[in-house]
Amino acid sequence: MNQPRRHQKVSDVFSQKLVSCPAHTPLVDAVRLMHVHNVTAIFIKHEQSVVGIWTEADCLKIDISSPLYKNLAIHEVMSAPVITVPNQCSVSDATLRFQQHGIRHLLVMDSENQPAGMLNLSDIVHNQGLDHYLQFRPIHEQYRTDLEIVDAQTPIEEVVQLMRAGRLDSVLVYNRELELHGIITQRDIVELIIQTEWLNPCWQYASYPLIEIDCESSLFDAYRTMTDRNVRHLVVRDDEICGVISFADLITEIESAYCCELERAIEQRDIALQKSQRNLFLANKIIDASLDGIMLTRKDGTIIQVNPAFTKLTGFAEHEVIGKRPNILSSTKHSRSFYQKMWHAIEYEGVWQGEICNCKKDGEEFVEWLTIIQIKDPNFDEVLYAAIFSDITERKRAEEKIAQLAYYDELTGLPNRRLFHDRLLIALSSAKRNHDLLAVMFIDLDRFKEVNDSLGHDAGDNLLQQVAERILSILPEGDTLARLGGDEFVLLCEVNRVETLLNFAEQVLQQVSMPLAINEHVVAITASIGAAVFPDDGVDSATLLKHADIAMYRAKEVGRNSFQLFKPAMNARSLERLAMMSRLQNAIESDEFELYFQPKQQLNSGKILGVEALLRWHEPNLGVISPAKFIPLAEELGLIVKLDLWVIEQACKELEKWQQQGIEAGRLAINISANHLRQGQLASNVERLLERYDVDPHKLEVELTESCFISHFSEAKQELLALKKLGVHITLDDFGTGYSALSYLTKLPIDTLKIDASFIAKVPDEYGNSEIVTAIISLAKSLSIHVVAEGVEKVEQLNYLRSLNCDTIQGYYFCRPIAKQQWYDFYLNTEKRA
């Protein structure tokens, strides 16, 4: 495919065929040479230099009536000087040269200024892909109508004289005897020159029959006909001959169109240039106004521009640095490898940023924050570098001063983490030498966030100060109390035996738990303490701190306001918990969760009456993890709602599949967290997903525990009513294990009660449990609430529940929780048996 005209070069289109002859060559020999090589122009040389050109158009300048014209030396009739064009010149510029000089041939010169070939207008036309343009230009706008028609008997000398006088490239010849037209062109005259004898009249030199084209045709039709028939002229005919069109006429039209295009291109270039100049003006203004020093260099490091801020920051005026290299600013603070790494980053990444120490003009060293950017212009090969810097010397001094004062906590005046770490390292070294015991105790205040949220951060700060003072009041001399941040404190204690540590921990718990007076409020707070002892629980600072932290979290797990000494089993449990926490973040996206299904059985019919979807986590490294372990973690990490949404969406997908396959298994039940209900978006989330999968809301069942209603009853009621309005079935799970406030059953839209498996496990033999189950079923029946008994594993339990007229059972007796494909198989088998 040809390149666009504005991108092509002469080297892409020119002809390397260059025909030449010496200056003294006779005209007839020069024409014969042109004829042999089938070219329209020949170049004349003198002492290896091209001094002129002779073309077919020059034939009309010769007086062929003179008997001596054939022996004229070619240099006497040539055109000079020859117009040249470099081979790397654009085709657009070459076309302008044709137009400016009124010629149709250019001598192409190579990179060493030696003749490489010839370029004529035909070469450009053939390589420009002008089909589209010529197809839309009618021929009647271009052909010549002022025809010269001569009689067939006219001498050829008179025809040549007529063409020369009228500057014609062709004439028509009419033969009355044959009633036929012919045509004589410049090319025919050139052929005449090499003939030894002339045959008059002119009809002997005419071409006939004429090649004609209809006046309604397009210029493209004319161009194609000339190319196919290898001619340069066509006769235009309507009912009769009305004109002649030549290849030169086509070129003239194309030149006109190209000039218009060139004018538009120049106009666009001028607009772009103005915009570029404005952008450059604005850029220079911004650079001059910048408070950062800016320096531009070439690839070899020569400075070509600096801004006023550069002079202000370094003391060097512009004229003192232009043409020099940036090393005039260098100090002796950095090694050779420093600069090598800097330039390696610039070359391979295009940018480098960092601190560097340089010198001002007066020799004063200063620290600067430096950014060096590599700038590559896509239109040029030149590479520039821009250095942008600011003086950060004062900031560095302030940082150093702050670093000196950064070993104590600003709020409590206690050592901070850095100082505590230093003291711990020293104490460990001493303990290793002297074989002493050393204890690290983590102290974390319980429910400190509630104080902050209810009384404000100022009250929280006051509380931390008072706690620090109380612990300091009982701290043995030589021990260290530090605040690590937030409500976390750490103690470094020298102990003789572990019993001493236990007694001291009890004292700390008592001090912390004493009521505190804060802004006219009396606040009671407790602490959870964990400790690790050197060398039994660790021989380095990191291990001791980690184990003390693990023991502290164990103290929180067992009920807070307690002390725990580290045990190896805690570490295993902590590592497992940590692994689960890190994996839980990506478990949903990694498709590690799966829904298992446990069908419920209607006692009267024995058929499936609903299915509960149960969440399982298949962790690649830890295996199958119980929901009892990962659900609390999800709540702690704030992922429980995200997990709920995943379960709801999977349930809707499953119901959609049921609808498509005609599965009639009742409702699909899912468990929802209290956090999701309290957020007030449960109903809207369920509605959105039901609509997305076009699922019947009556097929979805939401199971909630009593803990969902305890602290936010009104909000929970509003959400449940919204779910009920959608048509979603609502079930109260684990009934009988929580508060079991009977008022819930009348105030909330509960459809089903699920009796907890802990009661079912002890019926019908154990007194008390059987009565409770009987009472729950009776109560539900009186309120028209459906009853499901969970955990049914034995036939005795089944018979007992049937005797109580229980509606539905769920448990291993009917079916264990099974994977999706197993559930479908179970359903089909159950349907077949039914």
CSV table of C-alpha atoms in Angstrom, one decimal, residues 299-499:
chain,number,residue,atom,x,y,z
A,299,LYS,CA,22.3,14.2,26.3
A,300,ASP,CA,26.0,15.0,26.7
A,301,GLY,CA,25.2,17.0,29.9
A,302,THR,CA,25.6,20.5,28.4
A,303,ILE,CA,23.3,22.9,30.2
A,304,ILE,CA,21.0,24.8,27.8
A,305,GLN,CA,18.5,26.5,30.1
A,306,VAL,CA,17.9,27.3,33.8
A,307,ASN,CA,15.1,29.3,35.4
A,308,PRO,CA,15.3,32.2,38.0
A,309,ALA,CA,14.7,29.8,40.9
A,310,PHE,CA,17.9,27.9,39.9
A,311,THR,CA,19.9,31.1,40.3
A,312,LYS,CA,18.2,31.9,43.7
A,313,LEU,CA,18.8,28.4,45.1
A,314,THR,CA,22.4,27.9,43.8
A,315,GLY,CA,23.7,31.4,43.4
A,316,PHE,CA,24.8,30.7,39.8
A,317,ALA,CA,23.5,33.2,37.2
A,318,GLU,CA,22.2,31.9,33.9
A,319,HIS,CA,25.3,33.0,31.9
A,320,GLU,CA,27.6,31.3,34.4
A,321,VAL,CA,26.2,27.8,33.8
A,322,ILE,CA,24.9,27.8,30.1
A,323,GLY,CA,27.2,25.5,28.1
A,324,LYS,CA,28.7,23.9,31.2
A,325,ARG,CA,27.9,20.6,32.9
A,326,PRO,CA,25.9,19.9,36.0
A,327,ASN,CA,29.0,18.7,37.9
A,328,ILE,CA,29.7,22.3,38.8
A,329,LEU,CA,27.2,21.8,41.6
A,330,SER,CA,28.5,18.4,42.8
A,331,SER,CA,29.7,17.9,46.3
A,332,THR,CA,32.0,15.1,47.6
A,333,LYS,CA,29.2,13.4,49.6
A,334,HIS,CA,28.3,10.8,47.0
A,335,SER,CA,30.3,7.9,45.5
A,336,ARG,CA,30.7,7.0,41.9
A,337,SER,CA,28.3,4.1,42.3
A,338,PHE,CA,25.6,6.5,43.5
A,339,TYR,CA,25.7,8.4,40.2
A,340,GLN,CA,25.9,5.2,38.2
A,341,LYS,CA,22.7,3.9,39.8
A,342,MET,CA,21.1,7.2,39.2
A,343,TRP,CA,21.8,7.3,35.5
A,344,HIS,CA,20.9,3.6,35.2
A,345,ALA,CA,17.4,4.4,36.5
A,346,ILE,CA,17.1,7.4,34.2
A,347,GLU,CA,18.1,5.4,31.1
A,348,TYR,CA,15.9,2.4,31.8
A,349,GLU,CA,13.0,4.0,33.6
A,350,GLY,CA,13.0,7.5,32.2
A,351,VAL,CA,13.0,9.2,35.7
A,352,TRP,CA,15.0,9.3,39.0
A,353,GLN,CA,13.9,10.8,42.3
A,354,GLY,CA,15.8,11.2,45.5
A,355,GLU,CA,17.8,13.2,47.9
A,356,ILE,CA,21.2,14.5,46.9
A,357,CYS,CA,23.8,16.8,48.5
A,358,ASN,CA,25.1,19.6,46.2
A,359,CYS,CA,27.1,22.8,46.5
A,360,LYS,CA,26.1,26.4,46.0
A,361,LYS,CA,28.3,28.9,44.2
A,362,ASP,CA,29.8,30.1,47.5
A,363,GLY,CA,30.7,26.5,48.4
A,364,GLU,CA,27.9,26.0,51.0
A,365,GLU,CA,26.5,22.5,50.9
A,366,PHE,CA,22.7,22.0,50.7
A,367,VAL,CA,20.4,19.0,50.5
A,368,GLU,CA,18.0,19.0,47.6
A,369,TRP,CA,15.1,16.8,46.6
A,370,LEU,CA,15.9,16.1,42.9
A,371,THR,CA,13.8,14.7,40.1
A,372,ILE,CA,15.6,14.0,36.7
A,373,ILE,CA,13.3,13.3,33.7
A,374,GLN,CA,14.4,12.0,30.3
A,375,ILE,CA,12.6,13.8,27.5
A,376,LYS,CA,12.4,12.1,24.1
A,377,ASP,CA,10.8,14.0,21.2
A,378,PRO,CA,9.0,11.4,18.9
A,379,ASN,CA,9.8,13.6,15.9
A,380,PHE,CA,13.5,14.1,16.6
A,381,ASP,CA,16.4,11.9,17.7
A,382,GLU,CA,17.6,14.4,20.3
A,383,VAL,CA,17.3,13.4,24.0
A,384,LEU,CA,17.1,16.1,26.7
A,385,TYR,CA,17.1,15.9,30.5
A,386,ALA,CA,15.2,18.1,32.9
A,387,ALA,CA,16.4,18.4,36.5
A,388,ILE,CA,13.8,19.8,39.0
A,389,PHE,CA,14.9,20.4,42.5
A,390,SER,CA,14.0,22.1,45.8
A,391,ASP,CA,16.2,22.9,48.8
A,392,ILE,CA,15.2,20.7,51.7
A,393,THR,CA,18.1,21.5,54.0
A,394,GLU,CA,16.0,23.1,56.7
A,395,ARG,CA,13.5,20.3,56.5
A,396,LYS,CA,16.3,17.7,57.0
A,397,ARG,CA,17.6,19.6,60.0
A,398,ALA,CA,14.1,19.7,61.5
A,399,GLU,CA,13.8,15.9,60.9
A,400,GLU,CA,17.0,15.3,62.6
A,401,LYS,CA,15.9,17.4,65.6
A,402,ILE,CA,12.6,15.5,65.7
A,403,ALA,CA,14.4,12.2,65.5
A,404,GLN,CA,16.4,13.1,68.6
A,405,LEU,CA,13.2,13.9,70.5
A,406,ALA,CA,11.2,10.9,69.1
A,407,TYR,CA,11.9,8.4,71.8
A,408,TYR,CA,9.0,9.4,74.1
A,409,ASP,CA,5.2,9.3,73.6
A,410,GLU,CA,3.8,12.8,73.4
A,411,LEU,CA,0.6,12.0,75.2
A,412,THR,CA,1.8,10.0,78.2
A,413,GLY,CA,5.4,10.8,78.5
A,414,LEU,CA,6.3,7.1,78.4
A,415,PRO,CA,9.0,5.6,76.2
A,416,ASN,CA,7.7,4.9,72.7
A,417,ARG,CA,8.2,1.8,70.6
A,418,ARG,CA,11.7,2.8,69.4
A,419,LEU,CA,13.1,3.5,72.9
A,420,PHE,CA,11.4,0.3,74.3
A,421,HIS,CA,13.0,-1.7,71.6
A,422,ASP,CA,16.4,-0.3,72.4
A,423,ARG,CA,16.0,-1.0,76.1
A,424,LEU,CA,14.7,-4.5,75.3
A,425,LEU,CA,17.8,-5.3,73.3
A,426,ILE,CA,20.1,-4.1,76.1
A,427,ALA,CA,18.1,-6.0,78.7
A,428,LEU,CA,18.3,-9.2,76.6
A,429,SER,CA,22.1,-8.9,76.3
A,430,SER,CA,22.4,-8.5,80.0
A,431,ALA,CA,20.0,-11.4,80.7
A,432,LYS,CA,21.9,-13.7,78.4
A,433,ARG,CA,25.2,-12.9,80.1
A,434,ASN,CA,23.9,-13.3,83.6
A,435,HIS,CA,21.3,-16.1,82.9
A,436,ASP,CA,18.5,-14.0,84.3
A,437,LEU,CA,14.8,-14.2,83.7
A,438,LEU,CA,13.2,-11.4,81.7
A,439,ALA,CA,9.5,-10.8,81.0
A,440,VAL,CA,7.7,-8.9,78.3
A,441,MET,CA,4.0,-8.1,79.1
A,442,PHE,CA,1.5,-6.8,76.6
A,443,ILE,CA,-1.4,-4.7,78.1
A,444,ASP,CA,-4.4,-3.9,76.0
A,445,LEU,CA,-7.4,-2.0,77.4
A,446,ASP,CA,-10.7,-3.7,76.9
A,447,ARG,CA,-13.4,-1.8,75.1
A,448,PHE,CA,-11.4,1.4,75.0
A,449,LYS,CA,-13.0,2.3,71.7
A,450,GLU,CA,-16.4,2.6,73.4
A,451,VAL,CA,-15.0,5.3,75.7
A,452,ASN,CA,-13.6,7.2,72.7
A,453,ASP,CA,-16.9,6.9,70.8
A,454,SER,CA,-19.2,7.8,73.6
A,455,LEU,CA,-17.1,10.5,75.5
A,456,GLY,CA,-14.8,11.7,72.8
A,457,HIS,CA,-11.1,11.5,72.0
A,458,ASP,CA,-10.1,14.0,74.7
A,459,ALA,CA,-11.7,11.7,77.3
A,460,GLY,CA,-9.9,8.8,75.7
A,461,ASP,CA,-6.6,10.6,76.0
A,462,ASN,CA,-7.3,11.5,79.6
A,463,LEU,CA,-8.0,7.8,80.3
A,464,LEU,CA,-4.7,6.7,78.8
A,465,GLN,CA,-2.8,9.2,80.9
A,466,GLN,CA,-4.4,8.0,84.1
A,467,VAL,CA,-3.9,4.4,83.3
A,468,ALA,CA,-0.2,5.1,82.6
A,469,GLU,CA,0.2,6.9,85.9
A,470,ARG,CA,-1.5,4.0,87.8
A,471,ILE,CA,0.8,1.4,86.3
A,472,LEU,CA,3.9,3.6,86.9
A,473,SER,CA,2.9,3.9,90.6
A,474,ILE,CA,3.4,0.2,91.1
A,475,LEU,CA,6.3,-0.3,88.7
A,476,PRO,CA,9.5,-1.7,90.3
A,477,GLU,CA,12.6,0.4,89.8
A,478,GLY,CA,14.5,-0.5,86.7
A,479,ASP,CA,11.5,-1.9,84.8
A,480,THR,CA,10.1,-0.1,81.7
A,481,LEU,CA,6.5,0.8,80.8
A,482,ALA,CA,6.1,2.0,77.2
A,483,ARG,CA,3.1,3.0,75.1
A,484,LEU,CA,3.2,1.4,71.6
A,485,GLY,CA,0.2,3.3,70.3
A,486,GLY,CA,-3.6,3.5,70.7
A,487,ASP,CA,-4.5,1.6,73.9
A,488,GLU,CA,-1.6,-0.8,73.8
A,489,PHE,CA,1.1,-0.7,76.6
A,490,VAL,CA,4.1,-3.0,77.1
A,491,LEU,CA,6.1,-3.7,80.2
A,492,LEU,CA,9.7,-4.9,80.4
A,493,CYS,CA,10.2,-6.6,83.8
A,494,GLU,CA,13.1,-8.3,85.5
A,495,VAL,CA,11.8,-11.3,87.5
A,496,ASN,CA,13.3,-13.9,89.8
A,497,ARG,CA,10.6,-16.5,89.2
A,498,VAL,CA,7.3,-16.8,87.3
A,499,GLU,CA,5.2,-16.5,90.4
